[in-house]
Amino acid sequence: MEAHGYSSALRSQYVRAGWLESPARRVYRRSRAPLTWPQVVISLQTVLDLPLTVGGRTALEQLGYAHYLSAEMREVHLYGPKRPPTWLDSLPLDVAFRWHNSLRLFPGDAGAQAEPSPVMVSAADLSLPIRYASKERAALELLDELPRHESFHQVDALMEGLSDLSPRRLQTLLETCASVKVKRLFLFFADRHRHAWRSRLDVTRVDLGSGKRVLVKGGTLDPGYHITVPSDLAG
């Protein structure tokens, strides 16, 4: 706003007059309607032009897979190479924003706006679409949350329902993903549910690292991918 000639004093005058609202320090909006997280995300992606994408659990929920996950939405997961503004934590919303450094999983994101094929979703009450991760990438992002922040059994139910993934997109994502844990988990669940797209993946081109990964204390070691999983999911 400074760059467009709206000084601090002028902004304060507009707030006092009721022409603008300031839901958090350094944040202004014109709408009198209640503030929502999609409005905030559109502002980040479009107005501020930040390289942030709604991904992981949130993307899967918004793309129609909420019935496989928990019913209550408490967090909005944002992925990008740069941390979003600190004022996000001060907004009066009933959900919290959680930022993930996308370079951890996909180092090729450096300098990129988003993955090559994001999903643009328009809402009836919003003038601009929101950029979501594709369901293929969102599934990998969700797996990165295991076992500390997500349930193996909820993820298992989700993976069972992902019968319509694109093997071409999956192949690219698996080859560029930097997390051995995530790739092994994804292939473990893919084998477990025997989706048609699994046979079209060339695992020889995917770096699965070496050694064992203990993900579940007291769990069962999967002999194919050398990860420990809950005993009732093994075999």
PDB file of N, CA and C in Angstrom, residues 51-96:
ATOM      1  N   PRO A  51       5.134 -17.579  -3.627  1.00  0.00           N
ATOM      2  CA  PRO A  51       5.172 -18.956  -4.150  1.00  0.00           C
ATOM      3  C   PRO A  51       4.693 -19.961  -3.116  1.00  0.00           C
ATOM      4  N   LEU A  52       3.436 -19.874  -2.748  1.00  0.00           N
ATOM      5  CA  LEU A  52       2.846 -20.758  -1.755  1.00  0.00           C
ATOM      6  C   LEU A  52       1.713 -21.559  -2.386  1.00  0.00           C
ATOM      7  N   THR A  53       1.643 -22.826  -2.051  1.00  0.00           N
ATOM      8  CA  THR A  53       0.594 -23.711  -2.553  1.00  0.00           C
ATOM      9  C   THR A  53      -0.064 -24.408  -1.372  1.00  0.00           C
ATOM     10  N   VAL A  54      -1.380 -24.520  -1.409  1.00  0.00           N
ATOM     11  CA  VAL A  54      -2.081 -25.301  -0.397  1.00  0.00           C
ATOM     12  C   VAL A  54      -1.844 -26.769  -0.714  1.00  0.00           C
ATOM     13  N   GLY A  55      -1.269 -27.497   0.243  1.00  0.00           N
ATOM     14  CA  GLY A  55      -0.901 -28.879  -0.055  1.00  0.00           C
ATOM     15  C   GLY A  55      -1.213 -29.833   1.072  1.00  0.00           C
ATOM     16  N   GLY A  56      -0.649 -31.033   0.992  1.00  0.00           N
ATOM     17  CA  GLY A  56      -0.791 -32.022   2.033  1.00  0.00           C
ATOM     18  C   GLY A  56      -2.231 -32.330   2.392  1.00  0.00           C
ATOM     19  N   ARG A  57      -2.469 -32.462   3.683  1.00  0.00           N
ATOM     20  CA  ARG A  57      -3.799 -32.799   4.196  1.00  0.00           C
ATOM     21  C   ARG A  57      -4.863 -31.828   3.690  1.00  0.00           C
ATOM     22  N   THR A  58      -4.568 -30.516   3.709  1.00  0.00           N
ATOM     23  CA  THR A  58      -5.575 -29.527   3.321  1.00  0.00           C
ATOM     24  C   THR A  58      -5.979 -29.700   1.866  1.00  0.00           C
ATOM     25  N   ALA A  59      -5.002 -29.893   0.984  1.00  0.00           N
ATOM     26  CA  ALA A  59      -5.328 -30.074  -0.429  1.00  0.00           C
ATOM     27  C   ALA A  59      -6.195 -31.305  -0.637  1.00  0.00           C
ATOM     28  N   LEU A  60      -5.864 -32.394   0.028  1.00  0.00           N
ATOM     29  CA  LEU A  60      -6.650 -33.616  -0.122  1.00  0.00           C
ATOM     30  C   LEU A  60      -8.069 -33.429   0.410  1.00  0.00           C
ATOM     31  N   GLU A  61      -8.195 -32.704   1.523  1.00  0.00           N
ATOM     32  CA  GLU A  61      -9.530 -32.420   2.057  1.00  0.00           C
ATOM     33  C   GLU A  61     -10.344 -31.605   1.061  1.00  0.00           C
ATOM     34  N   GLN A  62      -9.726 -30.562   0.498  1.00  0.00           N
ATOM     35  CA  GLN A  62     -10.445 -29.675  -0.405  1.00  0.00           C
ATOM     36  C   GLN A  62     -10.690 -30.295  -1.775  1.00  0.00           C
ATOM     37  N   LEU A  63      -9.903 -31.311  -2.139  1.00  0.00           N
ATOM     38  CA  LEU A  63     -10.084 -31.980  -3.423  1.00  0.00           C
ATOM     39  C   LEU A  63     -11.034 -33.179  -3.322  1.00  0.00           C
ATOM     40  N   GLY A  64     -11.673 -33.328  -2.160  1.00  0.00           N
ATOM     41  CA  GLY A  64     -12.730 -34.326  -2.051  1.00  0.00           C
ATOM     42  C   GLY A  64     -12.399 -35.582  -1.284  1.00  0.00           C
ATOM     43  N   TYR A  65     -11.291 -35.601  -0.551  1.00  0.00           N
ATOM     44  CA  TYR A  65     -10.900 -36.806   0.182  1.00  0.00           C
ATOM     45  C   TYR A  65     -11.027 -36.649   1.687  1.00  0.00           C
ATOM     46  N   ALA A  66     -11.819 -35.684   2.141  1.00  0.00           N
ATOM     47  CA  ALA A  66     -11.963 -35.416   3.574  1.00  0.00           C
ATOM     48  C   ALA A  66     -12.552 -36.617   4.308  1.00  0.00           C
ATOM     49  N   HIS A  67     -13.371 -37.424   3.623  1.00  0.00           N
ATOM     50  CA  HIS A  67     -14.007 -38.549   4.301  1.00  0.00           C
ATOM     51  C   HIS A  67     -13.013 -39.632   4.696  1.00  0.00           C
ATOM     52  N   TYR A  68     -11.794 -39.586   4.120  1.00  0.00           N
ATOM     53  CA  TYR A  68     -10.771 -40.537   4.510  1.00  0.00           C
ATOM     54  C   TYR A  68      -9.939 -40.008   5.682  1.00  0.00           C
ATOM     55  N   LEU A  69     -10.028 -38.702   5.932  1.00  0.00           N
ATOM     56  CA  LEU A  69      -9.244 -38.073   6.979  1.00  0.00           C
ATOM     57  C   LEU A  69     -10.176 -37.649   8.110  1.00  0.00           C
ATOM     58  N   SER A  70      -9.636 -36.947   9.103  1.00  0.00           N
ATOM     59  CA  SER A  70     -10.481 -36.516  10.212  1.00  0.00           C
ATOM     60  C   SER A  70     -11.483 -35.479   9.728  1.00  0.00           C
ATOM     61  N   ALA A  71     -12.641 -35.435  10.378  1.00  0.00           N
ATOM     62  CA  ALA A  71     -13.735 -34.591   9.904  1.00  0.00           C
ATOM     63  C   ALA A  71     -13.487 -33.106  10.164  1.00  0.00           C
ATOM     64  N   GLU A  72     -12.762 -32.776  11.209  1.00  0.00           N
ATOM     65  CA  GLU A  72     -12.608 -31.376  11.598  1.00  0.00           C
ATOM     66  C   GLU A  72     -11.327 -30.789  11.030  1.00  0.00           C
ATOM     67  N   MET A  73     -11.462 -29.679  10.355  1.00  0.00           N
ATOM     68  CA  MET A  73     -10.307 -28.992   9.780  1.00  0.00           C
ATOM     69  C   MET A  73      -9.756 -27.997  10.781  1.00  0.00           C
ATOM     70  N   ARG A  74      -8.517 -28.184  11.182  1.00  0.00           N
ATOM     71  CA  ARG A  74      -7.914 -27.315  12.189  1.00  0.00           C
ATOM     72  C   ARG A  74      -6.714 -26.537  11.666  1.00  0.00           C
ATOM     73  N   GLU A  75      -6.101 -27.045  10.606  1.00  0.00           N
ATOM     74  CA  GLU A  75      -4.897 -26.407  10.072  1.00  0.00           C
ATOM     75  C   GLU A  75      -4.999 -26.263   8.562  1.00  0.00           C
ATOM     76  N   VAL A  76      -4.372 -25.216   8.042  1.00  0.00           N
ATOM     77  CA  VAL A  76      -4.214 -25.040   6.605  1.00  0.00           C
ATOM     78  C   VAL A  76      -2.727 -25.203   6.313  1.00  0.00           C
ATOM     79  N   HIS A  77      -2.399 -26.208   5.520  1.00  0.00           N
ATOM     80  CA  HIS A  77      -1.001 -26.528   5.247  1.00  0.00           C
ATOM     81  C   HIS A  77      -0.554 -25.811   3.973  1.00  0.00           C
ATOM     82  N   LEU A  78       0.435 -24.951   4.125  1.00  0.00           N
ATOM     83  CA  LEU A  78       0.990 -24.191   3.014  1.00  0.00           C
ATOM     84  C   LEU A  78       2.403 -24.680   2.722  1.00  0.00           C
ATOM     85  N   TYR A  79       2.701 -24.866   1.444  1.00  0.00           N
ATOM     86  CA  TYR A  79       4.019 -25.337   1.018  1.00  0.00           C
ATOM     87  C   TYR A  79       4.654 -24.313   0.093  1.00  0.00           C
ATOM     88  N   GLY A  80       5.925 -24.043   0.327  1.00  0.00           N
ATOM     89  CA  GLY A  80       6.638 -23.105  -0.521  1.00  0.00           C
ATOM     90  C   GLY A  80       8.087 -22.985  -0.078  1.00  0.00           C
ATOM     91  N   PRO A  81       8.936 -22.406  -0.927  1.00  0.00           N
ATOM     92  CA  PRO A  81      10.360 -22.282  -0.585  1.00  0.00           C
ATOM     93  C   PRO A  81      10.672 -21.162   0.394  1.00  0.00           C
ATOM     94  N   LYS A  82       9.697 -20.277   0.636  1.00  0.00           N
ATOM     95  CA  LYS A  82       9.930 -19.162   1.554  1.00  0.00           C
ATOM     96  C   LYS A  82       8.803 -19.081   2.575  1.00  0.00           C
ATOM     97  N   ARG A  83       9.172 -18.741   3.799  1.00  0.00           N
ATOM     98  CA  ARG A  83       8.195 -18.647   4.888  1.00  0.00           C
ATOM     99  C   ARG A  83       7.216 -17.509   4.614  1.00  0.00           C
ATOM    100  N   PRO A  84       5.926 -17.709   4.884  1.00  0.00           N
ATOM    101  CA  PRO A  84       4.929 -16.646   4.668  1.00  0.00           C
ATOM    102  C   PRO A  84       5.054 -15.555   5.729  1.00  0.00           C
ATOM    103  N   PRO A  85       4.347 -14.436   5.567  1.00  0.00           N
ATOM    104  CA  PRO A  85       4.420 -13.332   6.533  1.00  0.00           C
ATOM    105  C   PRO A  85       4.023 -13.773   7.941  1.00  0.00           C
ATOM    106  N   THR A  86       4.667 -13.178   8.941  1.00  0.00           N
ATOM    107  CA  THR A  86       4.407 -13.553  10.328  1.00  0.00           C
ATOM    108  C   THR A  86       3.007 -13.163  10.798  1.00  0.00           C
ATOM    109  N   TRP A  87       2.363 -12.206  10.100  1.00  0.00           N
ATOM    110  CA  TRP A  87       1.041 -11.776  10.544  1.00  0.00           C
ATOM    111  C   TRP A  87      -0.032 -12.844  10.352  1.00  0.00           C
ATOM    112  N   LEU A  88       0.283 -13.912   9.642  1.00  0.00           N
ATOM    113  CA  LEU A  88      -0.698 -14.990   9.484  1.00  0.00           C
ATOM    114  C   LEU A  88      -1.145 -15.543  10.838  1.00  0.00           C
ATOM    115  N   ASP A  89      -0.200 -15.627  11.771  1.00  0.00           N
ATOM    116  CA  ASP A  89      -0.515 -16.199  13.083  1.00  0.00           C
ATOM    117  C   ASP A  89      -1.404 -15.292  13.923  1.00  0.00           C
ATOM    118  N   SER A  90      -1.554 -14.031  13.522  1.00  0.00           N
ATOM    119  CA  SER A  90      -2.330 -13.076  14.309  1.00  0.00           C
ATOM    120  C   SER A  90      -3.752 -12.887  13.791  1.00  0.00           C
ATOM    121  N   LEU A  91      -4.085 -13.519  12.687  1.00  0.00           N
ATOM    122  CA  LEU A  91      -5.407 -13.326  12.101  1.00  0.00           C
ATOM    123  C   LEU A  91      -6.489 -14.009  12.938  1.00  0.00           C
ATOM    124  N   PRO A  92      -7.660 -13.388  13.065  1.00  0.00           N
ATOM    125  CA  PRO A  92      -8.750 -13.955  13.863  1.00  0.00           C
ATOM    126  C   PRO A  92      -9.505 -15.046  13.108  1.00  0.00           C
ATOM    127  N   LEU A  93      -8.894 -16.213  13.018  1.00  0.00           N
ATOM    128  CA  LEU A  93      -9.490 -17.333  12.307  1.00  0.00           C
ATOM    129  C   LEU A  93      -9.577 -18.541  13.228  1.00  0.00           C
ATOM    130  N   ASP A  94     -10.465 -19.482  12.882  1.00  0.00           N
ATOM    131  CA  ASP A  94     -10.599 -20.686  13.699  1.00  0.00           C
ATOM    132  C   ASP A  94      -9.723 -21.826  13.193  1.00  0.00           C
ATOM    133  N   VAL A  95      -8.831 -21.525  12.244  1.00  0.00           N
ATOM    134  CA  VAL A  95      -7.829 -22.491  11.787  1.00  0.00           C
ATOM    135  C   VAL A  95      -6.456 -21.842  11.876  1.00  0.00           C
ATOM    136  N   ALA A  96      -5.439 -22.669  11.991  1.00  0.00           N
ATOM    137  CA  ALA A  96      -4.062 -22.179  12.050  1.00  0.00           C
ATOM    138  C   ALA A  96      -3.358 -22.497  10.740  1.00  0.00           C
TER     139      ALA A  96
END
